Coordinates of C-alpha atoms in Angstrom, one line a residue:
M31 CA -67.5 -22.7 -68.8
E32 CA -68.9 -19.6 -67.5
I33 CA -66.4 -16.0 -67.7
L34 CA -66.8 -12.7 -66.6
V35 CA -65.2 -10.0 -68.5
I36 CA -64.5 -6.8 -66.7
Y37 CA -63.8 -4.0 -69.8
N38 CA -62.4 -0.6 -69.0
K39 CA -63.7 1.5 -72.1
L40 CA -60.9 4.2 -70.8
K41 CA -58.5 2.0 -71.8
D42 CA -59.9 0.7 -74.9
P43 CA -62.5 3.4 -76.2
S44 CA -62.8 2.1 -79.6
G45 CA -63.7 -1.8 -78.1
E46 CA -60.9 -2.8 -80.6
Y47 CA -59.4 -5.0 -77.8
L48 CA -62.6 -6.4 -76.4
K49 CA -63.8 -7.3 -80.1
Y50 CA -60.5 -9.4 -80.0
L51 CA -61.3 -10.8 -76.7
L52 CA -64.3 -11.8 -77.8
D53 CA -63.6 -13.5 -80.9
F54 CA -60.9 -15.5 -79.1
L55 CA -64.0 -16.6 -76.4
D56 CA -66.3 -17.1 -79.2
K57 CA -64.1 -19.5 -81.4
K58 CA -63.9 -21.9 -78.3
N59 CA -67.7 -21.2 -77.7
L60 CA -67.5 -20.1 -74.2
N61 CA -69.9 -18.4 -72.2
Y62 CA -69.3 -15.2 -71.1
V63 CA -70.7 -11.8 -69.4
I64 CA -69.5 -8.4 -69.8
D65 CA -68.9 -5.6 -67.4
C66 CA -68.5 -2.5 -69.0
N67 CA -69.7 -0.5 -66.7
Y68 CA -66.8 -0.3 -64.7
N69 CA -65.1 2.9 -63.4
Y70 CA -62.8 2.2 -60.6
K71 CA -63.6 5.2 -58.8
N72 CA -66.8 4.5 -58.0
I73 CA -66.2 0.8 -56.9
D74 CA -68.7 -0.3 -54.2
K75 CA -67.3 0.5 -50.7
E76 CA -68.0 -2.9 -49.6
I77 CA -68.8 -6.0 -51.0
D78 CA -70.4 -9.2 -49.4
Y79 CA -67.1 -11.3 -49.7
I80 CA -68.8 -14.4 -47.7
N81 CA -71.3 -14.9 -50.0
K82 CA -69.5 -16.8 -52.9
N83 CA -72.3 -17.9 -55.7
N84 CA -69.5 -19.5 -57.2
L85 CA -71.4 -18.2 -60.5
Y86 CA -68.1 -17.6 -62.6
D87 CA -65.3 -20.2 -63.3
L88 CA -62.9 -17.5 -64.6
I89 CA -62.6 -13.7 -64.5
I90 CA -60.8 -11.7 -67.2
T91 CA -60.0 -8.4 -66.8
L92 CA -58.9 -5.9 -69.9
G93 CA -57.7 -2.9 -69.0
G94 CA -54.7 -1.9 -66.2
D95 CA -53.7 -2.4 -62.9
G96 CA -56.8 -0.6 -61.4
T97 CA -59.5 -2.7 -63.4
V98 CA -57.3 -6.0 -62.1
M99 CA -58.5 -4.6 -58.5
H100 CA -61.8 -4.1 -59.4
G101 CA -61.5 -7.7 -60.7
C102 CA -60.2 -8.9 -57.6
K103 CA -63.1 -7.9 -55.4
H104 CA -65.4 -9.9 -57.7
A105 CA -62.6 -13.2 -57.3
L106 CA -62.8 -12.7 -53.7
K107 CA -66.8 -13.0 -54.0
Y108 CA -67.2 -15.8 -56.5
G109 CA -64.1 -17.5 -55.3
C110 CA -62.7 -18.2 -58.8
P111 CA -59.6 -17.3 -60.4
I112 CA -58.6 -14.0 -62.0
V113 CA -56.3 -13.2 -64.8
G114 CA -55.4 -9.7 -66.3
I115 CA -54.9 -8.5 -69.9
N116 CA -52.9 -5.3 -70.2
T117 CA -54.0 -2.8 -72.1
G118 CA -52.7 0.1 -69.9
T119 CA -49.1 1.0 -69.4
L120 CA -46.8 -1.1 -67.1
G121 CA -49.2 -3.5 -65.7
F122 CA -47.6 -4.8 -62.5
L123 CA -50.9 -6.8 -62.1
T124 CA -51.8 -8.0 -65.4
Q125 CA -50.6 -11.7 -66.7
L126 CA -51.1 -10.8 -70.3
D127 CA -50.7 -8.0 -73.3
I128 CA -53.4 -8.0 -75.5
K129 CA -50.5 -9.0 -78.3
N130 CA -50.4 -12.4 -76.9
I131 CA -53.7 -13.3 -75.8
D132 CA -53.2 -16.9 -77.5
F133 CA -51.6 -17.3 -73.9
L134 CA -55.1 -17.8 -72.3
D135 CA -55.2 -21.2 -74.0
N136 CA -52.9 -22.4 -71.4
F137 CA -55.6 -21.8 -68.8
F138 CA -58.4 -24.1 -71.1
L139 CA -55.4 -27.0 -71.1
K140 CA -54.6 -26.5 -67.4
N141 CA -51.2 -25.3 -67.9
Y142 CA -51.0 -22.8 -65.2
K143 CA -50.4 -22.1 -61.5
L144 CA -52.6 -20.5 -58.9
E145 CA -51.0 -17.9 -56.8
N146 CA -53.1 -17.4 -53.5
R147 CA -53.0 -13.5 -52.7
S148 CA -53.5 -12.2 -49.1
V149 CA -56.0 -9.5 -48.7
I150 CA -56.0 -7.0 -45.7
E151 CA -58.7 -6.8 -43.2
V152 CA -59.5 -3.7 -41.7
K153 CA -62.0 -2.9 -38.7
I154 CA -63.2 0.7 -38.0
N155 CA -65.7 1.1 -35.7
S156 CA -66.8 -2.3 -35.4
K157 CA -67.1 -2.4 -39.2
K158 CA -65.2 -4.7 -41.1
Y159 CA -63.4 -3.6 -44.8
F160 CA -61.2 -5.5 -46.6
A161 CA -58.5 -4.2 -49.0
I162 CA -56.9 -5.9 -52.3
N163 CA -53.9 -3.2 -52.5
D164 CA -53.8 -0.7 -49.4
I165 CA -55.2 1.5 -47.0
V166 CA -53.9 5.0 -46.7
I167 CA -54.6 7.2 -43.6
A168 CA -53.7 10.6 -44.9
R169 CA -54.0 14.6 -43.5
S170 CA -57.1 16.1 -44.8
D171 CA -55.4 19.8 -44.5
I172 CA -52.9 20.2 -47.0
I173 CA -50.9 22.5 -45.0
K174 CA -50.5 20.7 -41.4
L175 CA -48.8 17.6 -40.7
S176 CA -50.5 14.4 -39.0
D177 CA -49.7 12.4 -36.0
F178 CA -49.9 8.8 -35.5
D179 CA -49.0 6.1 -32.8
L180 CA -48.4 2.7 -34.4
Y181 CA -49.0 -0.7 -32.4
C182 CA -48.5 -4.0 -33.3
N183 CA -49.9 -6.7 -31.0
S184 CA -51.3 -4.3 -28.5
K185 CA -47.2 -2.9 -27.9
K186 CA -46.4 0.5 -28.9
V187 CA -43.7 0.7 -31.7
L188 CA -43.5 4.2 -33.3
S189 CA -44.9 7.6 -33.3
Y190 CA -45.2 9.3 -36.4
R191 CA -45.4 12.8 -37.6
S192 CA -46.0 12.9 -41.6
D193 CA -48.0 13.2 -44.0
G194 CA -49.7 9.8 -43.5
L195 CA -49.2 6.0 -43.5
I196 CA -49.6 2.9 -46.0
V197 CA -50.7 -0.6 -45.2
A198 CA -50.2 -2.7 -48.2
T199 CA -50.5 -6.2 -49.2
P200 CA -47.3 -7.3 -51.3
T201 CA -49.6 -6.9 -54.2
G202 CA -49.9 -3.4 -53.0
S203 CA -46.4 -2.7 -52.8
T204 CA -45.8 -1.8 -56.0
A205 CA -48.4 0.6 -55.8
Y206 CA -48.5 3.9 -53.8
S207 CA -46.5 2.5 -51.1
L208 CA -43.6 1.9 -54.0
A209 CA -44.1 5.7 -54.6
A210 CA -43.7 6.4 -51.3
G211 CA -40.7 5.0 -51.0
G212 CA -41.4 1.4 -49.7
P213 CA -40.1 -1.7 -50.8
I214 CA -41.0 -4.4 -53.5
V215 CA -42.6 -7.6 -51.6
D216 CA -42.9 -10.9 -53.6
S217 CA -46.9 -11.1 -54.1
S218 CA -46.7 -14.6 -53.2
L219 CA -45.6 -13.6 -49.3
K220 CA -48.4 -13.0 -46.6
S221 CA -47.3 -9.8 -44.9
L222 CA -48.1 -6.1 -44.0
I223 CA -46.0 -3.5 -45.4
L224 CA -46.3 0.3 -43.8
T225 CA -44.7 3.1 -45.1
P226 CA -44.7 6.2 -43.9
I227 CA -45.5 9.4 -46.4
S228 CA -43.5 12.0 -46.4
S229 CA -42.2 11.6 -42.9
H230 CA -40.7 14.4 -40.6
S231 CA -38.2 12.0 -39.2
L232 CA -35.1 10.8 -40.1
K233 CA -35.6 7.5 -38.3
S234 CA -38.3 6.6 -39.8
R235 CA -38.4 3.8 -42.2
P236 CA -40.7 1.0 -43.9
I237 CA -41.3 -1.8 -41.7
I238 CA -42.7 -5.2 -43.2
F239 CA -45.1 -7.4 -40.7
N240 CA -45.1 -11.0 -40.5
F241 CA -49.0 -12.4 -41.2
D242 CA -49.5 -12.9 -37.9
K243 CA -49.6 -9.5 -36.5
K244 CA -52.1 -7.4 -35.7
L245 CA -51.6 -3.3 -36.2
K246 CA -53.4 -0.8 -34.8
I247 CA -52.9 3.1 -35.8
V248 CA -54.3 6.2 -33.5
S249 CA -54.6 9.6 -34.8
R250 CA -53.1 11.8 -32.5
S251 CA -54.1 14.9 -34.7
F252 CA -56.4 17.6 -33.9
N253 CA -56.6 18.0 -37.7
K254 CA -58.7 15.3 -39.5
T255 CA -57.0 12.7 -41.1
K256 CA -58.7 10.4 -44.4
I257 CA -59.1 6.7 -44.6
S258 CA -59.4 5.4 -48.0
I259 CA -58.9 1.8 -48.9
D260 CA -57.9 0.9 -52.7
G261 CA -58.4 4.6 -53.4
N262 CA -61.9 5.1 -52.0
I263 CA -62.2 7.6 -48.8
I264 CA -63.9 5.7 -46.5
K265 CA -64.1 8.3 -43.6
E266 CA -62.8 10.8 -41.3
L267 CA -60.7 9.9 -38.2
T268 CA -60.5 12.6 -35.4
K269 CA -58.3 12.9 -32.6
D270 CA -58.0 9.5 -30.5
E271 CA -59.8 7.2 -33.1
F272 CA -57.9 4.3 -34.7
I273 CA -58.0 1.3 -36.8
D274 CA -57.4 -2.3 -36.6
I275 CA -55.4 -4.2 -39.5
K276 CA -54.4 -7.5 -40.1
I277 CA -54.2 -10.3 -42.7
S278 CA -57.5 -11.6 -43.5
N279 CA -58.1 -15.1 -43.7
L280 CA -59.7 -14.5 -47.1
T281 CA -57.8 -14.8 -50.0
Y282 CA -58.3 -14.6 -54.1
K283 CA -56.5 -16.8 -56.7
F284 CA -54.3 -15.2 -59.5
V285 CA -53.6 -17.2 -62.5
N286 CA -49.9 -17.4 -63.5
F287 CA -49.0 -18.6 -66.6
D288 CA -44.9 -18.3 -66.8
D289 CA -44.1 -16.9 -63.4
K290 CA -44.1 -13.4 -64.4
N291 CA -42.3 -10.8 -62.0
Y292 CA -41.3 -7.7 -61.3
L293 CA -37.8 -7.6 -62.3
K294 CA -38.9 -8.2 -65.9
I295 CA -40.9 -5.1 -66.1
F296 CA -38.2 -2.9 -64.3
N297 CA -35.9 -4.2 -66.9
S298 CA -38.3 -3.1 -69.8
L299 CA -38.2 0.7 -68.3

């Protein structure tokens, strides 16, 4: 069995947790490769997800939710399952804490469930990108609000005057979308969650779209707006430029040991 370990040095500067994990893997005579050069803010903007070489049987991330997101991009690339070990704070996306690493035995004993999680496909000027968490279209100017038109299956839904718009996956519903007032959505669902950021309207509310819906967001602002995908700025939109958004046919596999849910995390706050 080949394992890819993605290790966030910022969450474990002494290497204590990494050593603990590697000792565990060594005792089981498992082969592993360590990616310790990970820096979330410097993730490649685009990965060839179609070229699945199946080099690994499992990806283990050691860090927080950002580390898991980075690992999910590799899970898409290699077509293998992923499990996150939390060394950060809340750990919405992680399955295990470093203290209960023995739970990993359940994977090797095949005592687990695989959860297929959805991915957003974004098309910008004929170029495709994929998002694990979210796409954010936000103002570049710190003073002025931005204007957007939202279309669903070619029909206009609403016009927005706001700081920006977030389109998230259910996995991403606990990230920026949640902070902006969006709902928490079960991660096993296939849907698009649209959340306005500081909208200047009483009727502007988050909207959950079914997986078969295709969205189009058009910038109507004279001031430029920036597009970021999973925290990486991709480009600026000028007036009347647009992006197309839909649920991709691609999914990635999340290891689930004990039906961990967000309510357990909230109850621990």
